[in-house]
């Protein structure tokens, strides 16, 4: 493969070119209620060519090696359209490497039969549907084995093998017009082991959905809230992490002002990190899709903005260091700036000590989705409980958290000592630019935030 790609790249004289080839084998199984909606194994092969010349990109995807030379020609022709400028790509060392992670055969989903996978998914679906007060379910399993080749015109050549496996599960509880749901997504790069032995987790999920039927609606207003590690991870990924992606920053003057380097942003002990090297996390890769080594990037340190996430182009334009964050969903797409594993660094507070700091507020766990619009966010809680005079009390439902990300982060008062990381899988993952779901990790410890705007009744 290397020789073939090198030979093809000799046909052009441009400022820069890279070729990414992927061979993917994927399994998908999905139950909706009692119905097996999909089951199958798919094979996909293709590549993506990027040509940069005089500041202009040409990008072409293809699905057969016989189309390689023609696709290079088309990408080069596309790169000659439009106003010419200067090619600004941050310099990186060239690399030659082969990356392969071996899994035990019992945990390698490529060596496990489709019938065994379906049997497990069927079992989990039955567990959900047989639970009291549950009316329907969704269980989606996916694994994918990827062999990737990357080469660029600067001399870098990387072969990488990767296996992803995960599942998303949902339980719907219903009584009349009262409909409640509980959702979970798990995954990672440690193989089939990540989806085994989930009975207890499924039980907790169904109990959570059913108990929401009896919960009273949350009361709206401004309250002190403790968010759990899962919601802390979602909050920092969605509300802040996307604003750290430099394609947004370089293209949007308002975000550029909001994300000025050195700007105070949160509590003095708040540190936020994106780390593509964390062991066994969904967003971990040795190299990004531009052949840049993944690394640990501080985004906020001691309450101040200290870093951004970059592709080679955004780093070059902004005269900053590369960060290893150019990622593509698959060979159909060119890489864009994406997070890897993003989390809030733990501090010293214990959960019980935080609860005692609250006279009246909420303990909020997990998320059922949300949205962000620049510096504004809204998240729907997975679960929530009242806190009254320093004690966790009754469960409530229909609670949302909303507000301005910068004001909310300044109101962080206590950061816990109990960091947990969560990996996406199944249908879960990050979405951006039509590329969804990209595997990511997210996490944090428990966090106490004062004066959060709570939506309810």
Short mmCIF file of C-alpha atoms in Angstrom, two decimals:
data_model
loop_
_atom_site.label_atom_id
_atom_site.label_comp_id
_atom_site.label_asym_id
_atom_site.label_seq_id
_atom_site.Cartn_x
_atom_site.Cartn_y
_atom_site.Cartn_z
CA UNK A 1 0.00 0.00 0.00
CA UNK A 2 2.76 2.46 0.97
CA UNK A 3 4.57 2.11 -2.36
CA UNK A 4 1.33 2.51 -4.31
CA UNK A 5 0.43 5.69 -2.41
CA UNK A 6 3.94 7.12 -2.72
CA UNK A 7 3.94 6.50 -6.47
CA UNK A 8 0.55 8.16 -6.89
CA UNK A 9 1.61 11.23 -4.93
CA UNK A 10 4.61 11.80 -7.22
CA UNK A 11 2.23 12.77 -10.01
CA UNK A 12 1.53 16.21 -8.49
CA UNK A 13 3.53 19.29 -7.52
CA UNK A 14 1.46 21.18 -4.96
CA UNK A 15 2.09 22.82 -1.58
CA UNK A 16 0.71 19.86 0.36
CA UNK A 17 -1.20 16.61 -0.16
CA UNK A 18 -2.34 13.75 2.05
CA UNK A 19 -4.18 10.49 1.40
CA UNK A 20 -6.12 8.49 4.03
CA UNK A 21 -7.24 4.96 3.18
CA UNK A 22 -9.66 3.05 5.42
CA UNK A 23 -10.84 -0.55 5.42
CA UNK A 24 -13.82 -0.90 7.80
CA UNK A 25 -15.78 -3.93 8.98
CA UNK A 26 -18.84 -3.06 11.01
CA UNK A 27 -21.60 -4.92 12.86
CA UNK A 28 -24.93 -3.33 13.77
CA UNK A 29 -27.81 -4.82 15.75
CA UNK A 30 -30.85 -2.84 16.84
CA UNK A 31 -34.03 -3.67 18.72
CA UNK A 32 -36.93 -1.23 18.96
CA UNK A 33 -39.38 -2.68 21.43
CA UNK A 34 -39.91 -6.33 20.50
CA UNK A 35 -38.81 -5.79 16.92
CA UNK A 36 -35.38 -6.59 15.58
CA UNK A 37 -35.00 -3.53 13.34
CA UNK A 38 -31.57 -4.26 11.91
CA UNK A 39 -28.84 -6.86 12.08
CA UNK A 40 -25.90 -7.24 9.77
CA UNK A 41 -22.20 -7.08 9.03
CA UNK A 42 -20.94 -4.49 6.57
CA UNK A 43 -17.65 -3.94 4.80
CA UNK A 44 -16.61 -0.49 3.68
CA UNK A 45 -13.49 0.60 1.84
CA UNK A 46 -12.47 4.01 0.65
CA UNK A 47 -10.15 6.93 0.86
CA UNK A 48 -10.00 10.69 1.20
CA UNK A 49 -7.50 12.88 -0.66
CA UNK A 50 -6.72 16.43 0.37
CA UNK A 51 -4.67 18.79 -1.78
CA UNK A 52 -3.61 22.23 -0.55
CA UNK A 53 -2.14 24.65 -3.07
CA UNK A 54 -1.75 28.41 -2.82
CA UNK A 55 -4.07 28.47 0.19
CA UNK A 56 -6.93 26.55 -1.45
CA UNK A 57 -8.16 23.07 -0.55
CA UNK A 58 -9.30 20.34 -2.89
CA UNK A 59 -10.90 17.32 -1.21
CA UNK A 60 -12.14 14.15 -2.92
CA UNK A 61 -13.36 10.84 -1.46
CA UNK A 62 -13.33 7.56 -3.40
CA UNK A 63 -14.28 3.92 -2.82
CA UNK A 64 -11.90 1.94 -5.07
CA UNK A 65 -8.11 1.98 -5.36
CA UNK A 66 -8.47 2.01 -9.14
CA UNK A 67 -9.84 5.55 -8.70
CA UNK A 68 -6.80 6.78 -6.74
CA UNK A 69 -4.97 8.61 -9.53
CA UNK A 70 -8.17 10.08 -10.98
CA UNK A 71 -9.21 11.28 -7.52
CA UNK A 72 -5.83 12.94 -6.94
CA UNK A 73 -6.26 14.76 -10.27
CA UNK A 74 -9.78 15.89 -9.29
CA UNK A 75 -8.63 17.10 -5.86
CA UNK A 76 -5.79 19.05 -7.46
CA UNK A 77 -8.16 20.60 -9.99
CA UNK A 78 -10.54 21.61 -7.18
CA UNK A 79 -7.62 23.22 -5.32
CA UNK A 80 -7.04 25.54 -8.27
CA UNK A 81 -10.53 27.02 -8.10
CA UNK A 82 -11.03 30.33 -6.32
CA UNK A 83 -8.82 33.10 -5.08
CA UNK A 84 -5.22 32.08 -4.42
CA UNK A 85 -3.43 32.84 -1.18
CA UNK A 86 -0.78 31.41 1.10
CA UNK A 87 -0.77 27.83 2.38
CA UNK A 88 -0.45 28.03 6.16
CA UNK A 89 -0.03 24.66 7.83
CA UNK A 90 1.74 24.40 11.18
CA UNK A 91 5.00 22.48 10.88
CA UNK A 92 5.08 19.00 12.41
CA UNK A 93 7.78 16.31 12.36
CA UNK A 94 7.31 13.58 9.79
CA UNK A 95 6.48 10.16 11.24
CA UNK A 96 6.73 6.52 10.14
CA UNK A 97 4.81 4.21 12.44
CA UNK A 98 2.60 1.14 12.67
CA UNK A 99 0.02 1.13 15.46
CA UNK A 100 -1.77 -2.06 16.38
CA UNK A 101 -3.55 -2.89 19.62
CA UNK A 102 -4.11 -6.61 20.18
CA UNK A 103 -7.21 -7.73 22.06
CA UNK A 104 -7.72 -11.19 23.62
CA UNK A 105 -9.70 -13.27 21.11
CA UNK A 106 -12.61 -13.59 23.57
CA UNK A 107 -12.89 -9.79 23.61
CA UNK A 108 -12.16 -9.05 19.96
CA UNK A 109 -15.59 -8.41 18.36
CA UNK A 110 -14.16 -9.42 14.97
CA UNK A 111 -13.76 -12.96 16.32
CA UNK A 112 -17.19 -13.19 17.95
CA UNK A 113 -20.08 -14.54 15.89
CA UNK A 114 -23.03 -12.40 14.85
CA UNK A 115 -25.39 -14.87 16.59
CA UNK A 116 -23.57 -14.48 19.92
CA UNK A 117 -23.77 -10.69 19.65
CA UNK A 118 -27.47 -10.83 18.77
CA UNK A 119 -28.13 -13.18 21.69
CA UNK A 120 -26.62 -10.68 24.13
CA UNK A 121 -28.49 -7.69 22.65
CA UNK A 122 -31.73 -9.71 22.70
CA UNK A 123 -31.13 -10.55 26.37
CA UNK A 124 -30.66 -6.89 27.33
CA UNK A 125 -33.75 -5.90 25.36
CA UNK A 126 -35.81 -8.58 27.15
CA UNK A 127 -34.53 -7.31 30.50
CA UNK A 128 -35.81 -3.82 29.70
CA UNK A 129 -39.19 -4.94 28.37
CA UNK A 130 -39.84 -7.29 31.32
CA UNK A 131 -39.23 -4.55 33.89
CA UNK A 132 -42.27 -3.10 35.72
CA UNK A 133 -43.93 -0.05 34.11
CA UNK A 134 -41.67 -0.11 31.04
CA UNK A 135 -43.61 0.23 27.78
CA UNK A 136 -40.89 0.05 25.16
CA UNK A 137 -37.16 -0.02 24.56
CA UNK A 138 -34.30 0.73 22.19
CA UNK A 139 -31.04 -1.22 22.22
CA UNK A 140 -28.41 -0.45 19.58
CA UNK A 141 -25.12 -2.37 19.37
CA UNK A 142 -22.24 -1.45 17.09
CA UNK A 143 -18.67 -2.62 16.65
CA UNK A 144 -16.19 -1.60 14.00
CA UNK A 145 -12.69 -2.73 13.07
CA UNK A 146 -10.68 -0.15 11.14
CA UNK A 147 -7.40 -0.51 9.25
CA UNK A 148 -6.13 2.90 8.28
CA UNK A 149 -3.25 4.10 6.10
CA UNK A 150 -2.16 7.75 6.14
CA UNK A 151 0.49 9.32 3.94
CA UNK A 152 1.38 12.92 3.20
CA UNK A 153 3.68 14.79 0.85
CA UNK A 154 6.02 15.69 3.74
CA UNK A 155 7.13 12.09 4.30
CA UNK A 156 4.74 10.88 7.02
CA UNK A 157 3.35 7.36 6.66
CA UNK A 158 1.23 5.71 9.38
CA UNK A 159 -0.61 2.40 9.51
CA UNK A 160 -3.11 2.12 12.33
CA UNK A 161 -5.53 -0.59 13.43
CA UNK A 162 -8.38 0.21 15.78
CA UNK A 163 -11.40 -1.65 17.19
CA UNK A 164 -14.42 0.16 18.65
CA UNK A 165 -17.32 -1.51 20.42
CA UNK A 166 -20.32 -0.11 22.28
CA UNK A 167 -24.02 0.00 22.90
CA UNK A 168 -26.74 2.56 23.59
CA UNK A 169 -29.84 1.56 25.56
CA UNK A 170 -33.08 3.35 26.30
CA UNK A 171 -36.05 2.45 28.50
CA UNK A 172 -39.41 4.23 28.14
CA UNK A 173 -41.85 4.16 31.05
CA UNK A 174 -45.45 5.23 30.50
CA UNK A 175 -48.60 5.75 32.54
CA UNK A 176 -51.29 7.53 30.55
CA UNK A 177 -49.89 10.79 29.24
CA UNK A 178 -46.93 10.64 31.63
CA UNK A 179 -43.97 9.36 29.59
CA UNK A 180 -40.48 9.16 31.04
CA UNK A 181 -37.22 7.82 29.66
CA UNK A 182 -33.78 6.79 30.81
CA UNK A 183 -30.83 6.48 28.42
CA UNK A 184 -27.26 5.26 28.59
CA UNK A 185 -24.43 4.91 26.12
CA UNK A 186 -21.25 2.95 26.76
CA UNK A 187 -18.32 2.04 24.58
CA UNK A 188 -14.62 2.09 24.14
CA UNK A 189 -11.60 0.50 22.51
CA UNK A 190 -11.21 -2.43 24.93
CA UNK A 191 -13.39 -4.76 22.87
CA UNK A 192 -16.51 -6.84 23.57
CA UNK A 193 -15.84 -6.85 27.33
CA UNK A 194 -17.31 -3.36 27.52
CA UNK A 195 -20.83 -4.65 26.70
CA UNK A 196 -20.75 -7.85 28.79
CA UNK A 197 -22.25 -8.14 32.29
CA UNK A 198 -24.60 -5.18 31.93
CA UNK A 199 -27.60 -6.76 33.69
CA UNK A 200 -27.27 -4.62 36.82
CA UNK A 201 -26.79 -1.50 34.72
CA UNK A 202 -29.91 -2.31 32.69
CA UNK A 203 -31.86 -2.86 35.90
CA UNK A 204 -30.80 0.55 37.24
CA UNK A 205 -31.81 2.12 33.92
CA UNK A 206 -35.34 0.67 34.00
CA UNK A 207 -35.78 1.58 37.67
CA UNK A 208 -34.70 5.13 36.88
CA UNK A 209 -37.27 5.48 34.07
CA UNK A 210 -40.07 3.94 36.18
CA UNK A 211 -39.32 6.06 39.25
CA UNK A 212 -39.60 9.24 37.18
CA UNK A 213 -43.31 8.45 36.73
CA UNK A 214 -43.84 9.10 40.45
CA UNK A 215 -41.52 12.08 40.71
CA UNK A 216 -42.97 15.56 41.11
CA UNK A 217 -42.07 18.22 38.54
CA UNK A 218 -39.04 20.32 39.38
CA UNK A 219 -39.61 23.92 40.42
CA UNK A 220 -38.04 26.52 38.17
CA UNK A 221 -35.84 29.39 39.30
CA UNK A 222 -32.25 30.01 40.34
CA UNK A 223 -30.84 27.28 42.55
CA UNK A 224 -27.52 25.96 43.79
CA UNK A 225 -26.88 22.65 42.01
CA UNK A 226 -24.48 19.75 42.27
CA UNK A 227 -23.93 18.03 38.92
CA UNK A 228 -22.65 14.45 38.84
CA UNK A 229 -19.51 13.33 36.95
CA UNK A 230 -21.48 12.27 33.86
CA UNK A 231 -23.28 15.61 33.53
CA UNK A 232 -20.06 17.48 34.38
CA UNK A 233 -18.45 15.75 31.40
CA UNK A 234 -21.36 16.51 29.08
CA UNK A 235 -21.46 20.12 30.29
CA UNK A 236 -17.78 20.77 29.72
CA UNK A 237 -17.80 18.98 26.32
CA UNK A 238 -20.91 20.64 24.90
CA UNK A 239 -20.92 24.05 26.54
CA UNK A 240 -17.18 24.82 26.61
CA UNK A 241 -15.27 22.24 24.59
CA UNK A 242 -16.83 23.11 21.24
CA UNK A 243 -15.95 26.76 21.80
CA UNK A 244 -12.30 25.71 22.18
CA UNK A 245 -12.25 24.27 18.65
CA UNK A 246 -10.21 26.76 16.66
CA UNK A 247 -12.08 26.47 13.38
CA UNK A 248 -14.94 28.21 15.21
CA UNK A 249 -12.56 30.69 16.84
CA UNK A 250 -10.73 31.62 13.64
CA UNK A 251 -13.96 32.12 11.69
CA UNK A 252 -16.15 33.87 14.28
CA UNK A 253 -15.14 37.27 15.70
CA UNK A 254 -17.51 36.99 18.67
CA UNK A 255 -16.11 33.60 19.74
CA UNK A 256 -12.58 35.00 19.23
CA UNK A 257 -13.33 37.76 21.75
CA UNK A 258 -15.02 35.36 24.18
CA UNK A 259 -12.15 32.86 24.02
CA UNK A 260 -9.24 35.29 24.32
CA UNK A 261 -6.13 33.58 25.69
CA UNK A 262 -5.53 34.37 29.38
CA UNK A 263 -9.13 35.44 29.98
CA UNK A 264 -10.47 34.51 33.46
CA UNK A 265 -13.27 32.05 32.91
CA UNK A 266 -14.08 30.15 36.05
CA UNK A 267 -13.20 29.34 39.62
CA UNK A 268 -9.50 29.71 40.43
CA UNK A 269 -9.11 25.96 40.87
CA UNK A 270 -10.94 25.03 37.65
CA UNK A 271 -8.81 23.12 35.13
CA UNK A 272 -10.19 21.63 31.92
CA UNK A 273 -8.20 19.21 29.77
CA UNK A 274 -8.62 17.50 26.39
CA UNK A 275 -6.36 14.43 26.29
CA UNK A 276 -6.18 12.13 23.25
CA UNK A 277 -3.68 9.84 25.00
CA UNK A 278 -5.82 8.59 27.93
CA UNK A 279 -5.69 4.80 28.17
CA UNK A 280 -8.73 2.94 26.78
CA UNK A 281 -10.95 6.00 26.27
CA UNK A 282 -13.15 6.30 23.17
CA UNK A 283 -11.45 9.47 21.94
CA UNK A 284 -7.95 8.05 22.23
CA UNK A 285 -5.75 7.69 19.13
CA UNK A 286 -1.99 7.71 18.81
CA UNK A 287 -2.31 10.09 15.84
CA UNK A 288 -5.08 12.31 14.53
CA UNK A 289 -6.23 12.19 10.89
CA UNK A 290 -3.45 14.58 9.82
CA UNK A 291 -0.74 12.31 11.25
CA UNK A 292 -0.18 14.59 14.26
CA UNK A 293 0.56 12.83 17.56
CA UNK A 294 -2.25 13.05 20.11
CA UNK A 295 -1.41 14.86 23.32
CA UNK A 296 -2.69 16.30 26.58
CA UNK A 297 -3.95 19.85 26.03
CA UNK A 298 -4.88 22.19 28.87
CA UNK A 299 -7.82 24.38 27.81
CA UNK A 300 -8.43 26.08 31.18
CA UNK A 301 -5.82 26.17 33.93
CA UNK A 302 -6.48 27.71 37.35
CA UNK A 303 -9.57 29.43 35.98
CA UNK A 304 -7.99 31.02 32.88
CA UNK A 305 -8.09 30.10 29.20
CA UNK A 306 -4.66 28.68 28.30
CA UNK A 307 -5.20 26.57 25.19
CA UNK A 308 -7.21 25.72 22.10
CA UNK A 309 -7.80 22.68 19.93
CA UNK A 310 -6.26 22.78 16.46
CA UNK A 311 -5.89 21.26 13.06
CA UNK A 312 -2.62 22.03 11.29
CA UNK A 313 -4.36 24.75 9.33
CA UNK A 314 -5.90 26.57 12.31
CA UNK A 315 -2.63 26.27 14.25
CA UNK A 316 -0.75 27.69 11.25
CA UNK A 317 -3.13 30.60 10.78
CA UNK A 318 -3.21 31.46 14.50
CA UNK A 319 0.56 30.92 15.01
CA UNK A 320 -0.05 28.39 17.80
CA UNK A 321 1.12 24.85 18.50
CA UNK A 322 -0.65 21.85 16.97
CA UNK A 323 -2.79 19.83 19.38
CA UNK A 324 -3.59 16.58 17.50
CA UNK A 325 -7.32 17.28 17.17
CA UNK A 326 -8.03 16.98 13.42
CA UNK A 327 -10.45 14.03 13.24
CA UNK A 328 -12.75 12.60 10.58
CA UNK A 329 -15.72 10.27 11.13
CA UNK A 330 -14.53 8.01 8.30
CA UNK A 331 -13.05 8.08 4.79
CA UNK A 332 -16.06 9.97 3.40
CA UNK A 333 -15.06 13.12 5.27
CA UNK A 334 -12.06 15.40 5.59
CA UNK A 335 -10.78 15.96 9.13
CA UNK A 336 -12.07 18.91 11.13
CA UNK A 337 -11.18 20.15 14.62
CA UNK A 338 -12.75 17.81 17.20
CA UNK A 339 -12.35 16.97 20.86
CA UNK A 340 -10.89 13.65 22.04
CA UNK A 341 -11.37 12.95 25.78
CA UNK A 342 -12.42 16.12 27.60
CA UNK A 343 -12.74 16.44 31.36
CA UNK A 344 -12.64 18.64 34.44
CA UNK A 345 -9.63 17.89 36.63
CA UNK A 346 -10.59 16.73 40.17
CA UNK A 347 -9.92 18.69 43.33
CA UNK A 348 -10.41 17.89 47.03
CA UNK A 349 -14.14 18.17 47.83
CA UNK A 350 -16.11 15.08 48.88
CA UNK A 351 -19.70 14.72 47.66
CA UNK A 352 -21.21 14.74 51.18
CA UNK A 353 -19.32 17.92 52.05
CA UNK A 354 -20.76 19.63 48.96
CA UNK A 355 -24.33 18.62 49.80
CA UNK A 356 -23.96 20.23 53.23
CA UNK A 357 -23.13 23.55 51.53
CA UNK A 358 -26.63 23.79 50.01
CA UNK A 359 -29.68 25.10 51.86
CA UNK A 360 -32.08 24.56 48.94
CA UNK A 361 -31.13 23.25 45.53
CA UNK A 362 -30.79 20.18 43.30
CA UNK A 363 -28.55 17.20 42.76
CA UNK A 364 -28.58 16.63 38.97
CA UNK A 365 -27.40 13.37 37.37
CA UNK A 366 -26.72 12.59 33.73
CA UNK A 367 -28.25 14.21 30.69
CA UNK A 368 -30.98 13.40 28.21
CA UNK A 369 -29.58 15.75 25.62
CA UNK A 370 -29.28 19.45 25.16
CA UNK A 371 -28.22 22.25 22.88
CA UNK A 372 -25.75 25.10 22.78
CA UNK A 373 -25.79 28.38 20.89
CA UNK A 374 -22.45 30.17 21.20
CA UNK A 375 -22.18 30.97 24.93
CA UNK A 376 -25.70 29.81 25.85
CA UNK A 377 -26.59 26.23 26.83
CA UNK A 378 -29.59 24.10 27.80
CA UNK A 379 -29.44 20.52 29.11
CA UNK A 380 -32.24 18.18 30.18
CA UNK A 381 -31.36 16.22 33.30
CA UNK A 382 -31.32 12.44 33.29
CA UNK A 383 -32.30 12.40 36.94
CA UNK A 384 -32.57 15.07 39.64
CA UNK A 385 -33.17 15.21 43.36
CA UNK A 386 -34.02 18.06 45.69
CA UNK A 387 -31.43 19.12 48.25
CA UNK A 388 -32.94 20.63 51.40
CA UNK A 389 -30.86 21.88 54.33
CA UNK A 390 -27.80 19.88 53.39
CA UNK A 391 -29.52 16.59 52.61
CA UNK A 392 -30.52 14.88 49.35
CA UNK A 393 -34.31 14.42 49.35
CA UNK A 394 -37.03 13.51 46.82
CA UNK A 395 -36.60 12.78 43.13
CA UNK A 396 -37.98 15.34 40.67
CA UNK A 397 -38.57 15.22 36.92
CA UNK A 398 -38.63 17.53 33.88
CA UNK A 399 -35.64 19.54 35.10
CA UNK A 400 -33.48 21.51 32.69
CA UNK A 401 -30.35 23.55 33.28
CA UNK A 402 -29.80 26.64 31.16
CA UNK A 403 -27.69 29.76 31.13
CA UNK A 404 -24.59 31.51 29.90
CA UNK A 405 -21.53 29.26 29.96
CA UNK A 406 -19.16 31.98 31.19
CA UNK A 407 -21.41 33.15 34.03
CA UNK A 408 -22.12 29.55 35.03
CA UNK A 409 -18.43 28.60 35.12
CA UNK A 410 -17.65 31.61 37.30
CA UNK A 411 -20.26 30.32 39.74
CA UNK A 412 -18.47 26.99 40.23
CA UNK A 413 -17.69 26.86 43.95
CA UNK A 414 -16.62 23.29 44.75
CA UNK A 415 -14.90 20.67 42.59
CA UNK A 416 -14.99 17.07 43.79
CA UNK A 417 -12.27 14.46 44.23
CA UNK A 418 -14.11 11.74 42.31
CA UNK A 419 -13.24 12.03 38.61
CA UNK A 420 -14.99 9.50 36.35
CA UNK A 421 -14.63 9.15 32.57
CA UNK A 422 -17.47 8.01 30.27
CA UNK A 423 -17.00 6.61 26.78
CA UNK A 424 -19.48 6.90 23.94
CA UNK A 425 -20.74 3.85 22.06
CA UNK A 426 -23.67 2.57 20.02
CA UNK A 427 -25.46 5.60 18.63
CA UNK A 428 -23.74 7.92 21.12
CA UNK A 429 -20.89 10.27 20.30
CA UNK A 430 -20.07 13.81 19.24
CA UNK A 431 -21.70 15.55 16.29
CA UNK A 432 -20.27 18.40 14.24
CA UNK A 433 -20.41 19.40 10.60
CA UNK A 434 -22.60 16.42 9.70
CA UNK A 435 -20.01 13.98 11.10
CA UNK A 436 -21.82 12.01 13.82
CA UNK A 437 -21.35 10.01 16.01
CA UNK A 438 -17.60 10.50 16.52
CA UNK A 439 -16.25 8.45 19.46
CA UNK A 440 -15.25 10.69 22.38
CA UNK A 441 -14.61 10.45 26.09
CA UNK A 442 -15.92 12.96 28.62
CA UNK A 443 -15.93 13.23 32.37
CA UNK A 444 -15.34 15.11 35.55
CA UNK A 445 -15.94 14.93 39.28
CA UNK A 446 -19.02 16.16 41.15
CA UNK A 447 -19.22 19.96 40.84
CA UNK A 448 -21.19 22.46 42.93
CA UNK A 449 -22.43 25.50 40.98
CA UNK A 450 -24.21 28.43 42.62
CA UNK A 451 -27.24 30.20 41.11
CA UNK A 452 -27.92 27.96 38.14
CA UNK A 453 -31.02 28.76 36.09
CA UNK A 454 -33.28 25.73 36.48
CA UNK A 455 -36.20 25.16 34.15
CA UNK A 456 -39.23 23.35 35.55
CA UNK A 457 -42.73 24.25 36.63
#
